[in-house]
Tab-separated table of C-alpha atoms in Angstrom:
chain	number	residue	atom	x	y	z
A	1	LEU	CA	0.249	0.057	0.000
A	2	SER	CA	1.747	3.283	-1.125
A	3	ARG	CA	-1.187	5.899	-0.962
A	4	ASN	CA	-4.150	6.623	1.403
A	5	SER	CA	-7.001	6.374	-1.124
A	6	GLY	CA	-7.783	4.543	-4.423
A	7	THR	CA	-9.456	1.401	-5.770
A	8	PHE	CA	-8.755	-2.197	-6.061
A	9	LEU	CA	-10.295	-5.261	-8.133
A	10	GLY	CA	-12.091	-7.869	-5.815
A	11	THR	CA	-13.712	-11.130	-6.890
A	12	PHE	CA	-16.464	-12.842	-5.237
A	13	GLU	CA	-17.636	-16.492	-5.717
A	14	ASP	CA	-21.135	-17.465	-4.768
A	15	THR	CA	-22.275	-21.057	-3.595
A	16	GLN	CA	-23.101	-21.977	-7.183
A	17	GLY	CA	-19.425	-21.196	-7.941
A	18	ALA	CA	-20.183	-18.258	-10.195
A	19	LYS	CA	-17.677	-15.571	-9.958
A	20	ARG	CA	-18.308	-11.722	-9.675
A	21	ARG	CA	-15.757	-9.115	-9.943
A	22	PHE	CA	-16.283	-5.731	-8.471
A	23	PHE	CA	-14.444	-2.532	-7.665
A	24	VAL	CA	-13.754	-1.373	-4.122
A	25	ARG	CA	-12.825	2.219	-3.211
A	26	TYR	CA	-10.763	2.933	-0.074
A	27	ASP	CA	-9.656	5.974	1.803
A	28	ILE	CA	-7.440	5.755	4.689
A	29	ASP	CA	-6.977	8.371	7.617
A	30	ALA	CA	-3.770	7.294	9.422
A	31	THR	CA	-0.467	8.507	10.550
A	32	ILE	CA	2.767	6.806	10.007
A	33	ASP	CA	6.177	6.688	11.958
A	34	ILE	CA	9.160	7.742	9.886
A	35	VAL	CA	12.569	9.294	10.434
A	36	ARG	CA	13.718	12.513	8.645
A	37	THR	CA	17.422	13.399	8.322
A	38	LYS	CA	18.382	16.511	10.434
A	39	ILE	CA	21.476	17.064	8.186
A	40	THR	CA	22.808	16.469	4.891
A	41	ILE	CA	24.221	12.850	4.789
A	42	PRO	CA	26.685	11.903	2.191
A	43	LYS	CA	26.889	8.787	0.285
A	44	ASP	CA	28.272	5.612	2.481
A	45	LYS	CA	28.110	7.626	5.809
A	46	THR	CA	26.778	5.330	8.687
A	47	ILE	CA	23.654	6.809	9.966
A	48	ASP	CA	23.921	7.511	13.581
A	49	ILE	CA	21.178	8.519	16.076
A	50	GLY	CA	22.091	12.205	15.907
A	51	ASP	CA	21.623	12.492	12.048
A	52	ILE	CA	17.969	11.818	12.279
A	53	GLN	CA	14.460	12.680	14.075
A	54	PRO	CA	11.438	10.574	14.576
A	55	GLU	CA	8.210	12.032	13.278
A	56	SER	CA	4.578	11.008	12.870
A	57	VAL	CA	3.091	12.159	9.565
A	58	PRO	CA	-0.064	11.792	7.865
A	59	PHE	CA	-0.245	8.561	5.548
A	60	LYS	CA	-0.847	10.074	1.937
A	61	VAL	CA	1.665	8.790	-0.563
A	62	PHE	CA	4.997	7.050	-0.390
A	63	TYR	CA	6.915	5.802	-3.224
A	64	ALA	CA	9.253	3.791	-1.372
A	65	SER	CA	8.629	1.982	2.155
A	66	PRO	CA	9.902	4.517	5.014
A	67	ILE	CA	12.222	2.870	7.653
A	68	THR	CA	11.934	3.343	11.704
A	69	GLN	CA	14.497	5.040	13.807
A	70	GLU	CA	15.607	1.304	15.025
A	71	GLN	CA	16.057	0.314	11.621
A	72	ALA	CA	18.154	3.339	10.342
A	73	VAL	CA	20.824	3.460	12.973
A	74	GLY	CA	23.859	1.654	11.901
A	75	LEU	CA	22.936	1.605	8.200
A	76	ALA	CA	25.075	3.273	5.255
A	77	ALA	CA	23.633	5.925	3.133
A	78	THR	CA	23.348	4.519	-0.443
A	79	ARG	CA	23.194	8.062	-1.861
A	80	TYR	CA	23.666	11.770	-1.150
A	81	ILE	CA	20.540	12.476	1.212
A	82	PRO	CA	19.521	16.130	1.877
A	83	SER	CA	18.526	17.652	5.095
A	84	GLY	CA	14.836	17.034	5.777
A	85	THR	CA	14.522	13.913	3.804
A	86	ILE	CA	12.126	11.032	5.005
A	87	LEU	CA	14.522	8.134	5.008
A	88	THR	CA	13.280	4.845	3.001
A	89	LYS	CA	14.638	1.454	2.373
A	90	ARG	CA	16.160	2.744	-0.770
A	91	ASP	CA	18.305	5.425	0.867
A	92	ALA	CA	19.966	3.093	3.270
A	93	GLN	CA	21.431	-0.487	3.378
A	94	LYS	CA	23.569	-2.427	5.707
A	95	ALA	CA	27.038	-1.022	6.240
A	96	PRO	CA	29.934	-3.298	4.783
A	97	LEU	CA	32.156	-4.603	7.519
A	98	VAL	CA	35.190	-3.869	5.469
A	99	ARG	CA	35.287	-0.518	3.326
A	100	LYS	CA	37.629	0.238	0.375
A	101	ASN	CA	40.992	1.450	1.662
A	102	ASP	CA	40.863	0.360	5.263
A	103	PRO	CA	43.876	-0.665	6.817
A	104	LEU	CA	43.809	-4.208	7.656
A	105	THR	CA	46.039	-7.282	9.191
A	106	ALA	CA	46.427	-10.230	6.942
A	107	THR	CA	47.466	-13.638	7.780
A	108	ILE	CA	49.061	-16.450	5.984
A	109	SER	CA	48.785	-19.764	7.529
A	110	GLN	CA	50.847	-22.723	6.700
A	111	ASP	CA	51.049	-25.347	9.630
A	112	PRO	CA	52.656	-24.803	11.929
A	113	LEU	CA	53.674	-21.163	10.679
A	114	ASP	CA	51.443	-18.124	10.930
A	115	ILE	CA	52.691	-15.081	9.029
A	116	GLU	CA	51.118	-11.430	9.492
A	117	PHE	CA	51.416	-8.421	7.787
A	118	SER	CA	49.456	-5.073	6.851
A	119	VAL	CA	47.442	-4.868	4.079
A	120	THR	CA	44.974	-2.281	2.336
A	121	ALA	CA	41.400	-3.291	1.296
A	122	MET	CA	40.862	-2.423	-2.103
A	123	GLN	CA	36.985	-3.151	-2.236
A	124	ASP	CA	34.106	-3.102	0.385
A	125	GLY	CA	33.016	-6.594	1.763
A	126	ASP	CA	31.231	-8.397	4.666
A	127	GLU	CA	32.446	-11.475	6.847
A	128	ASN	CA	33.509	-14.373	4.526
A	129	ASP	CA	33.449	-12.296	1.333
A	130	THR	CA	36.640	-12.631	-0.843
A	131	ILE	CA	38.086	-9.292	-1.759
A	132	ASN	CA	41.338	-8.010	-3.433
A	133	VAL	CA	43.977	-6.392	-0.846
A	134	LYS	CA	47.205	-4.582	-1.566
A	135	ALA	CA	50.434	-5.453	0.426
A	136	LYS	CA	52.890	-2.775	1.225
A	137	ASN	CA	55.080	-3.920	-1.882
A	138	ASN	CA	51.921	-3.182	-4.298
A	139	LYS	CA	51.153	-6.872	-4.703
A	140	ILE	CA	47.438	-7.445	-5.084
A	141	LEU	CA	46.335	-10.690	-3.171
A	142	LYS	CA	42.955	-12.285	-2.552
A	143	ALA	CA	41.784	-12.595	1.030
A	144	VAL	CA	38.553	-13.775	3.112
A	145	ILE	CA	37.396	-11.305	5.550
A	146	VAL	CA	37.386	-12.588	9.110
A	147	SER	CA	36.551	-9.630	11.100
A	148	LYS	CA	36.531	-5.928	10.783
A	149	ASP	CA	40.298	-5.696	10.723
A	150	ARG	CA	41.635	-9.030	9.846
A	151	VAL	CA	41.648	-11.142	6.512
A	152	LEU	CA	42.812	-14.509	5.859
A	153	ILE	CA	45.043	-14.834	2.420
A	154	GLN	CA	44.019	-17.664	0.106
């Protein structure tokens, strides 16, 4: 449901099995809880509680599903969001665990030896994703994300 009034097509089947179609007009008088941005939020910024304010607004027309305050906190902006904008599911998504250019600690394991060294992420990724990382000698390696600051070289 994306608007507060309209029509929809209904069907009815009587006891003899005959089907009848009919139109139903509806009007909804309600409010919906939303969050609006207090400040301009740049793309890829993680949204925190100070960036948004909860509001109740009349339910009129929504082109995308609005999100609640609990859902918004911790998500990353998918686009530049001007101040005063109602946040929707299109505007924010789960923030990646590792971002491009993050410094990471890489581990190469060969029993019984573990070698650790510093690398830089070359792309965003979540836990168990395989990403490219760059070592200090500018060599590109494939690594699996283990945690926010650790990867395992394959």
